[in-house]
Amino acid sequence: LLVLSGVRPEIDETAVARFGTFMVVSTPPRGVYSAYNVGIARAGGRYALFFGIDDIALPGMDTVIAKIEWQQYDIYAAPCYMQGKGLRNPSSNRHSLIKTNWCQQGIFYATAKLSERGGFDTQYPIQADHKLNIDIVADASSRVGIDGEPVAYFSFGGVSSVRHDLNFIREFPAIVSAAYGWRLGLYWKWRQRLSVLLRGPLQTRY
């Protein structure tokens, strides 16, 4: 499924031979997560994986897909190579997402779980995936899988690498509290307040 919210890329014969015919859906350019949600609404497979136009699948992608194809995970994460930064490994510690998000190119979401959660929250234009990942992984009932096989390569310099999501940063203590409990939420609330006292208001720094 190819969701277009801007320039249409060329789909070469190799991709068609490997993956079959692409369904192409056009949508107005309202941000990457809006495009993702359009894809979720049209997706019919067991899992959804989100790739940008400049992301590259590695041979390990086939290995991981074969491994989880008939498994019942809600979210399954695999390592990715980031240009100039090396390998990024997802942690099996469910609390690790508080500090470090997983690479989006290596996350397989159960399509049913995405629909149940209402997709990506577009009020967070840059870190909606981080919010969704926290919500799913922190839920003790979620079936979470971690793999060690690198599945993708992506370039440094994407929006999330060079810009900050002020809405996400402002609401982060509440997000943590809702997902992991009020004690951790309170810790991050006071940590944020101390940061404001020492370094100034959030809007002047991000």
PDB file of N, CA, C and O in Angstrom, residues 107-156:
ATOM      1  N   ILE A 107       9.512  -1.311  13.254  1.00  0.00           N
ATOM      2  CA  ILE A 107       8.391  -1.702  14.107  1.00  0.00           C
ATOM      3  C   ILE A 107       7.248  -2.284  13.275  1.00  0.00           C
ATOM      4  O   ILE A 107       6.733  -1.637  12.365  1.00  0.00           O
ATOM      5  N   PHE A 108       6.869  -3.499  13.620  1.00  0.00           N
ATOM      6  CA  PHE A 108       5.709  -4.159  13.004  1.00  0.00           C
ATOM      7  C   PHE A 108       4.546  -4.048  13.995  1.00  0.00           C
ATOM      8  O   PHE A 108       4.612  -4.574  15.101  1.00  0.00           O
ATOM      9  N   TYR A 109       3.514  -3.346  13.574  1.00  0.00           N
ATOM     10  CA  TYR A 109       2.329  -3.194  14.422  1.00  0.00           C
ATOM     11  C   TYR A 109       1.239  -4.167  13.967  1.00  0.00           C
ATOM     12  O   TYR A 109       1.022  -4.331  12.758  1.00  0.00           O
ATOM     13  N   ALA A 110       0.552  -4.773  14.914  1.00  0.00           N
ATOM     14  CA  ALA A 110      -0.646  -5.525  14.549  1.00  0.00           C
ATOM     15  C   ALA A 110      -1.671  -4.524  14.026  1.00  0.00           C
ATOM     16  O   ALA A 110      -1.988  -3.544  14.701  1.00  0.00           O
ATOM     17  N   THR A 111      -2.163  -4.752  12.823  1.00  0.00           N
ATOM     18  CA  THR A 111      -3.113  -3.812  12.218  1.00  0.00           C
ATOM     19  C   THR A 111      -4.349  -3.648  13.097  1.00  0.00           C
ATOM     20  O   THR A 111      -4.874  -2.538  13.243  1.00  0.00           O
ATOM     21  N   ALA A 112      -4.786  -4.739  13.711  1.00  0.00           N
ATOM     22  CA  ALA A 112      -5.956  -4.660  14.591  1.00  0.00           C
ATOM     23  C   ALA A 112      -5.689  -3.772  15.797  1.00  0.00           C
ATOM     24  O   ALA A 112      -6.570  -3.033  16.254  1.00  0.00           O
ATOM     25  N   LYS A 113      -4.460  -3.811  16.328  1.00  0.00           N
ATOM     26  CA  LYS A 113      -4.102  -2.971  17.472  1.00  0.00           C
ATOM     27  C   LYS A 113      -4.073  -1.501  17.073  1.00  0.00           C
ATOM     28  O   LYS A 113      -4.515  -0.632  17.852  1.00  0.00           O
ATOM     29  N   LEU A 114      -3.577  -1.203  15.890  1.00  0.00           N
ATOM     30  CA  LEU A 114      -3.573   0.177  15.409  1.00  0.00           C
ATOM     31  C   LEU A 114      -4.996   0.718  15.286  1.00  0.00           C
ATOM     32  O   LEU A 114      -5.285   1.850  15.683  1.00  0.00           O
ATOM     33  N   SER A 115      -5.876  -0.099  14.738  1.00  0.00           N
ATOM     34  CA  SER A 115      -7.271   0.313  14.586  1.00  0.00           C
ATOM     35  C   SER A 115      -7.924   0.504  15.953  1.00  0.00           C
ATOM     36  O   SER A 115      -8.672   1.466  16.171  1.00  0.00           O
ATOM     37  N   GLU A 116      -7.630  -0.392  16.869  1.00  0.00           N
ATOM     38  CA  GLU A 116      -8.185  -0.313  18.225  1.00  0.00           C
ATOM     39  C   GLU A 116      -7.748   0.965  18.922  1.00  0.00           C
ATOM     40  O   GLU A 116      -8.529   1.584  19.655  1.00  0.00           O
ATOM     41  N   ARG A 117      -6.500   1.376  18.676  1.00  0.00           N
ATOM     42  CA  ARG A 117      -5.950   2.573  19.314  1.00  0.00           C
ATOM     43  C   ARG A 117      -6.298   3.860  18.564  1.00  0.00           C
ATOM     44  O   ARG A 117      -5.953   4.957  18.991  1.00  0.00           O
ATOM     45  N   GLY A 118      -6.947   3.725  17.423  1.00  0.00           N
ATOM     46  CA  GLY A 118      -7.297   4.911  16.655  1.00  0.00           C
ATOM     47  C   GLY A 118      -6.160   5.471  15.832  1.00  0.00           C
ATOM     48  O   GLY A 118      -6.195   6.635  15.416  1.00  0.00           O
ATOM     49  N   GLY A 119      -5.132   4.652  15.577  1.00  0.00           N
ATOM     50  CA  GLY A 119      -4.000   5.100  14.772  1.00  0.00           C
ATOM     51  C   GLY A 119      -3.091   6.058  15.527  1.00  0.00           C
ATOM     52  O   GLY A 119      -2.998   6.021  16.758  1.00  0.00           O
ATOM     53  N   PHE A 120      -2.432   6.922  14.776  1.00  0.00           N
ATOM     54  CA  PHE A 120      -1.489   7.879  15.352  1.00  0.00           C
ATOM     55  C   PHE A 120      -2.209   9.176  15.703  1.00  0.00           C
ATOM     56  O   PHE A 120      -3.032   9.672  14.926  1.00  0.00           O
ATOM     57  N   ASP A 121      -1.892   9.724  16.869  1.00  0.00           N
ATOM     58  CA  ASP A 121      -2.520  10.956  17.336  1.00  0.00           C
ATOM     59  C   ASP A 121      -1.851  12.148  16.652  1.00  0.00           C
ATOM     60  O   ASP A 121      -0.718  12.506  16.977  1.00  0.00           O
ATOM     61  N   THR A 122      -2.545  12.757  15.712  1.00  0.00           N
ATOM     62  CA  THR A 122      -1.945  13.807  14.887  1.00  0.00           C
ATOM     63  C   THR A 122      -1.759  15.132  15.609  1.00  0.00           C
ATOM     64  O   THR A 122      -1.214  16.068  15.024  1.00  0.00           O
ATOM     65  N   GLN A 123      -2.168  15.230  16.863  1.00  0.00           N
ATOM     66  CA  GLN A 123      -1.853  16.449  17.611  1.00  0.00           C
ATOM     67  C   GLN A 123      -0.369  16.512  17.955  1.00  0.00           C
ATOM     68  O   GLN A 123       0.133  17.549  18.367  1.00  0.00           O
ATOM     69  N   TYR A 124       0.314  15.374  17.778  1.00  0.00           N
ATOM     70  CA  TYR A 124       1.768  15.329  17.945  1.00  0.00           C
ATOM     71  C   TYR A 124       2.396  15.187  16.558  1.00  0.00           C
ATOM     72  O   TYR A 124       2.540  14.070  16.043  1.00  0.00           O
ATOM     73  N   PRO A 125       2.766  16.287  15.906  1.00  0.00           N
ATOM     74  CA  PRO A 125       3.178  16.230  14.496  1.00  0.00           C
ATOM     75  C   PRO A 125       4.512  15.545  14.242  1.00  0.00           C
ATOM     76  O   PRO A 125       4.798  15.166  13.105  1.00  0.00           O
ATOM     77  N   ILE A 126       5.337  15.369  15.276  1.00  0.00           N
ATOM     78  CA  ILE A 126       6.670  14.792  15.072  1.00  0.00           C
ATOM     79  C   ILE A 126       6.874  13.507  15.869  1.00  0.00           C
ATOM     80  O   ILE A 126       7.603  12.614  15.445  1.00  0.00           O
ATOM     81  N   GLN A 127       6.215  13.384  17.010  1.00  0.00           N
ATOM     82  CA  GLN A 127       6.468  12.232  17.879  1.00  0.00           C
ATOM     83  C   GLN A 127       5.205  11.436  18.212  1.00  0.00           C
ATOM     84  O   GLN A 127       5.114  10.815  19.267  1.00  0.00           O
ATOM     85  N   ALA A 128       4.251  11.417  17.297  1.00  0.00           N
ATOM     86  CA  ALA A 128       3.050  10.607  17.519  1.00  0.00           C
ATOM     87  C   ALA A 128       3.399   9.122  17.618  1.00  0.00           C
ATOM     88  O   ALA A 128       2.733   8.369  18.344  1.00  0.00           O
ATOM     89  N   ASP A 129       4.429   8.688  16.899  1.00  0.00           N
ATOM     90  CA  ASP A 129       4.827   7.282  16.980  1.00  0.00           C
ATOM     91  C   ASP A 129       5.378   6.953  18.368  1.00  0.00           C
ATOM     92  O   ASP A 129       5.124   5.869  18.907  1.00  0.00           O
ATOM     93  N   HIS A 130       6.117   7.890  18.966  1.00  0.00           N
ATOM     94  CA  HIS A 130       6.651   7.676  20.316  1.00  0.00           C
ATOM     95  C   HIS A 130       5.498   7.521  21.309  1.00  0.00           C
ATOM     96  O   HIS A 130       5.495   6.630  22.162  1.00  0.00           O
ATOM     97  N   LYS A 131       4.493   8.379  21.183  1.00  0.00           N
ATOM     98  CA  LYS A 131       3.314   8.305  22.055  1.00  0.00           C
ATOM     99  C   LYS A 131       2.611   6.957  21.895  1.00  0.00           C
ATOM    100  O   LYS A 131       2.260   6.298  22.886  1.00  0.00           O
ATOM    101  N   LEU A 132       2.387   6.532  20.668  1.00  0.00           N
ATOM    102  CA  LEU A 132       1.705   5.266  20.416  1.00  0.00           C
ATOM    103  C   LEU A 132       2.515   4.084  20.940  1.00  0.00           C
ATOM    104  O   LEU A 132       1.963   3.159  21.548  1.00  0.00           O
ATOM    105  N   ASN A 133       3.827   4.119  20.724  1.00  0.00           N
ATOM    106  CA  ASN A 133       4.687   3.029  21.187  1.00  0.00           C
ATOM    107  C   ASN A 133       4.636   2.900  22.708  1.00  0.00           C
ATOM    108  O   ASN A 133       4.561   1.793  23.251  1.00  0.00           O
ATOM    109  N   ILE A 134       4.686   4.033  23.400  1.00  0.00           N
ATOM    110  CA  ILE A 134       4.585   4.020  24.859  1.00  0.00           C
ATOM    111  C   ILE A 134       3.256   3.413  25.284  1.00  0.00           C
ATOM    112  O   ILE A 134       3.203   2.539  26.157  1.00  0.00           O
ATOM    113  N   ASP A 135       2.176   3.865  24.672  1.00  0.00           N
ATOM    114  CA  ASP A 135       0.845   3.393  25.060  1.00  0.00           C
ATOM    115  C   ASP A 135       0.696   1.886  24.870  1.00  0.00           C
ATOM    116  O   ASP A 135       0.114   1.194  25.722  1.00  0.00           O
ATOM    117  N   ILE A 136       1.209   1.367  23.766  1.00  0.00           N
ATOM    118  CA  ILE A 136       1.074  -0.070  23.501  1.00  0.00           C
ATOM    119  C   ILE A 136       1.992  -0.885  24.400  1.00  0.00           C
ATOM    120  O   ILE A 136       1.573  -1.856  25.045  1.00  0.00           O
ATOM    121  N   VAL A 137       3.263  -0.496  24.463  1.00  0.00           N
ATOM    122  CA  VAL A 137       4.256  -1.298  25.180  1.00  0.00           C
ATOM    123  C   VAL A 137       4.040  -1.260  26.695  1.00  0.00           C
ATOM    124  O   VAL A 137       4.260  -2.260  27.387  1.00  0.00           O
ATOM    125  N   ALA A 138       3.601  -0.127  27.227  1.00  0.00           N
ATOM    126  CA  ALA A 138       3.387  -0.022  28.673  1.00  0.00           C
ATOM    127  C   ALA A 138       2.197  -0.844  29.147  1.00  0.00           C
ATOM    128  O   ALA A 138       2.102  -1.183  30.331  1.00  0.00           O
ATOM    129  N   ASP A 139       1.302  -1.168  28.239  1.00  0.00           N
ATOM    130  CA  ASP A 139       0.125  -1.972  28.575  1.00  0.00           C
ATOM    131  C   ASP A 139       0.561  -3.422  28.823  1.00  0.00           C
ATOM    132  O   ASP A 139       1.054  -4.091  27.918  1.00  0.00           O
ATOM    133  N   ALA A 140       0.383  -3.881  30.053  1.00  0.00           N
ATOM    134  CA  ALA A 140       0.852  -5.223  30.422  1.00  0.00           C
ATOM    135  C   ALA A 140       0.190  -6.332  29.614  1.00  0.00           C
ATOM    136  O   ALA A 140       0.726  -7.439  29.502  1.00  0.00           O
ATOM    137  N   SER A 141      -0.967  -6.056  29.037  1.00  0.00           N
ATOM    138  CA  SER A 141      -1.652  -7.075  28.249  1.00  0.00           C
ATOM    139  C   SER A 141      -1.153  -7.155  26.810  1.00  0.00           C
ATOM    140  O   SER A 141      -1.504  -8.072  26.074  1.00  0.00           O
ATOM    141  N   SER A 142      -0.329  -6.194  26.397  1.00  0.00           N
ATOM    142  CA  SER A 142       0.179  -6.183  25.021  1.00  0.00           C
ATOM    143  C   SER A 142       1.210  -7.284  24.811  1.00  0.00           C
ATOM    144  O   SER A 142       2.064  -7.529  25.670  1.00  0.00           O
ATOM    145  N   ARG A 143       1.136  -7.921  23.663  1.00  0.00           N
ATOM    146  CA  ARG A 143       2.107  -8.951  23.295  1.00  0.00           C
ATOM    147  C   ARG A 143       3.237  -8.279  22.527  1.00  0.00           C
ATOM    148  O   ARG A 143       3.061  -7.881  21.380  1.00  0.00           O
ATOM    149  N   VAL A 144       4.375  -8.136  23.203  1.00  0.00           N
ATOM    150  CA  VAL A 144       5.507  -7.377  22.674  1.00  0.00           C
ATOM    151  C   VAL A 144       6.627  -8.341  22.297  1.00  0.00           C
ATOM    152  O   VAL A 144       6.990  -9.221  23.076  1.00  0.00           O
ATOM    153  N   GLY A 145       7.193  -8.155  21.104  1.00  0.00           N
ATOM    154  CA  GLY A 145       8.309  -8.981  20.662  1.00  0.00           C
ATOM    155  C   GLY A 145       9.500  -8.126  20.267  1.00  0.00           C
ATOM    156  O   GLY A 145       9.330  -7.036  19.716  1.00  0.00           O
ATOM    157  N   ILE A 146      10.696  -8.608  20.569  1.00  0.00           N
ATOM    158  CA  ILE A 146      11.934  -7.911  20.217  1.00  0.00           C
ATOM    159  C   ILE A 146      12.810  -8.862  19.419  1.00  0.00           C
ATOM    160  O   ILE A 146      12.985 -10.027  19.797  1.00  0.00           O
ATOM    161  N   ASP A 147      13.361  -8.382  18.324  1.00  0.00           N
ATOM    162  CA  ASP A 147      14.230  -9.200  17.479  1.00  0.00           C
ATOM    163  C   ASP A 147      15.638  -8.609  17.455  1.00  0.00           C
ATOM    164  O   ASP A 147      15.823  -7.424  17.741  1.00  0.00           O
ATOM    165  N   GLY A 148      16.612  -9.425  17.099  1.00  0.00           N
ATOM    166  CA  GLY A 148      17.985  -8.952  17.017  1.00  0.00           C
ATOM    167  C   GLY A 148      18.484  -8.769  15.597  1.00  0.00           C
ATOM    168  O   GLY A 148      19.637  -8.374  15.373  1.00  0.00           O
ATOM    169  N   GLU A 149      17.639  -9.044  14.607  1.00  0.00           N
ATOM    170  CA  GLU A 149      18.022  -8.980  13.196  1.00  0.00           C
ATOM    171  C   GLU A 149      17.762  -7.584  12.633  1.00  0.00           C
ATOM    172  O   GLU A 149      16.623  -7.118  12.609  1.00  0.00           O
ATOM    173  N   PRO A 150      18.804  -6.872  12.171  1.00  0.00           N
ATOM    174  CA  PRO A 150      18.587  -5.551  11.571  1.00  0.00           C
ATOM    175  C   PRO A 150      17.726  -5.648  10.314  1.00  0.00           C
ATOM    176  O   PRO A 150      17.944  -6.508   9.472  1.00  0.00           O
ATOM    177  N   VAL A 151      16.740  -4.759  10.208  1.00  0.00           N
ATOM    178  CA  VAL A 151      15.789  -4.856   9.103  1.00  0.00           C
ATOM    179  C   VAL A 151      15.783  -3.648   8.175  1.00  0.00           C
ATOM    180  O   VAL A 151      15.217  -3.714   7.079  1.00  0.00           O
ATOM    181  N   ALA A 152      16.403  -2.533   8.590  1.00  0.00           N
ATOM    182  CA  ALA A 152      16.290  -1.326   7.769  1.00  0.00           C
ATOM    183  C   ALA A 152      17.474  -0.390   7.991  1.00  0.00           C
ATOM    184  O   ALA A 152      18.179  -0.467   9.004  1.00  0.00           O
ATOM    185  N   TYR A 153      17.648   0.478   7.009  1.00  0.00           N
ATOM    186  CA  TYR A 153      18.635   1.562   7.081  1.00  0.00           C
ATOM    187  C   TYR A 153      17.900   2.856   6.765  1.00  0.00           C
ATOM    188  O   TYR A 153      17.074   2.913   5.848  1.00  0.00           O
ATOM    189  N   PHE A 154      18.169   3.885   7.554  1.00  0.00           N
ATOM    190  CA  PHE A 154      17.536   5.169   7.266  1.00  0.00           C
ATOM    191  C   PHE A 154      18.523   6.306   7.474  1.00  0.00           C
ATOM    192  O   PHE A 154      19.506   6.188   8.214  1.00  0.00           O
ATOM    193  N   SER A 155      18.275   7.409   6.807  1.00  0.00           N
ATOM    194  CA  SER A 155      19.185   8.549   6.813  1.00  0.00           C
ATOM    195  C   SER A 155      18.963   9.430   8.036  1.00  0.00           C
ATOM    196  O   SER A 155      17.828   9.660   8.462  1.00  0.00           O
ATOM    197  N   PHE A 156      20.064   9.926   8.586  1.00  0.00           N
ATOM    198  CA  PHE A 156      19.982  10.928   9.648  1.00  0.00           C
ATOM    199  C   PHE A 156      19.574  12.255   9.008  1.00  0.00           C
ATOM    200  O   PHE A 156      19.995  12.583   7.913  1.00  0.00           O
TER     201      PHE A 156
END
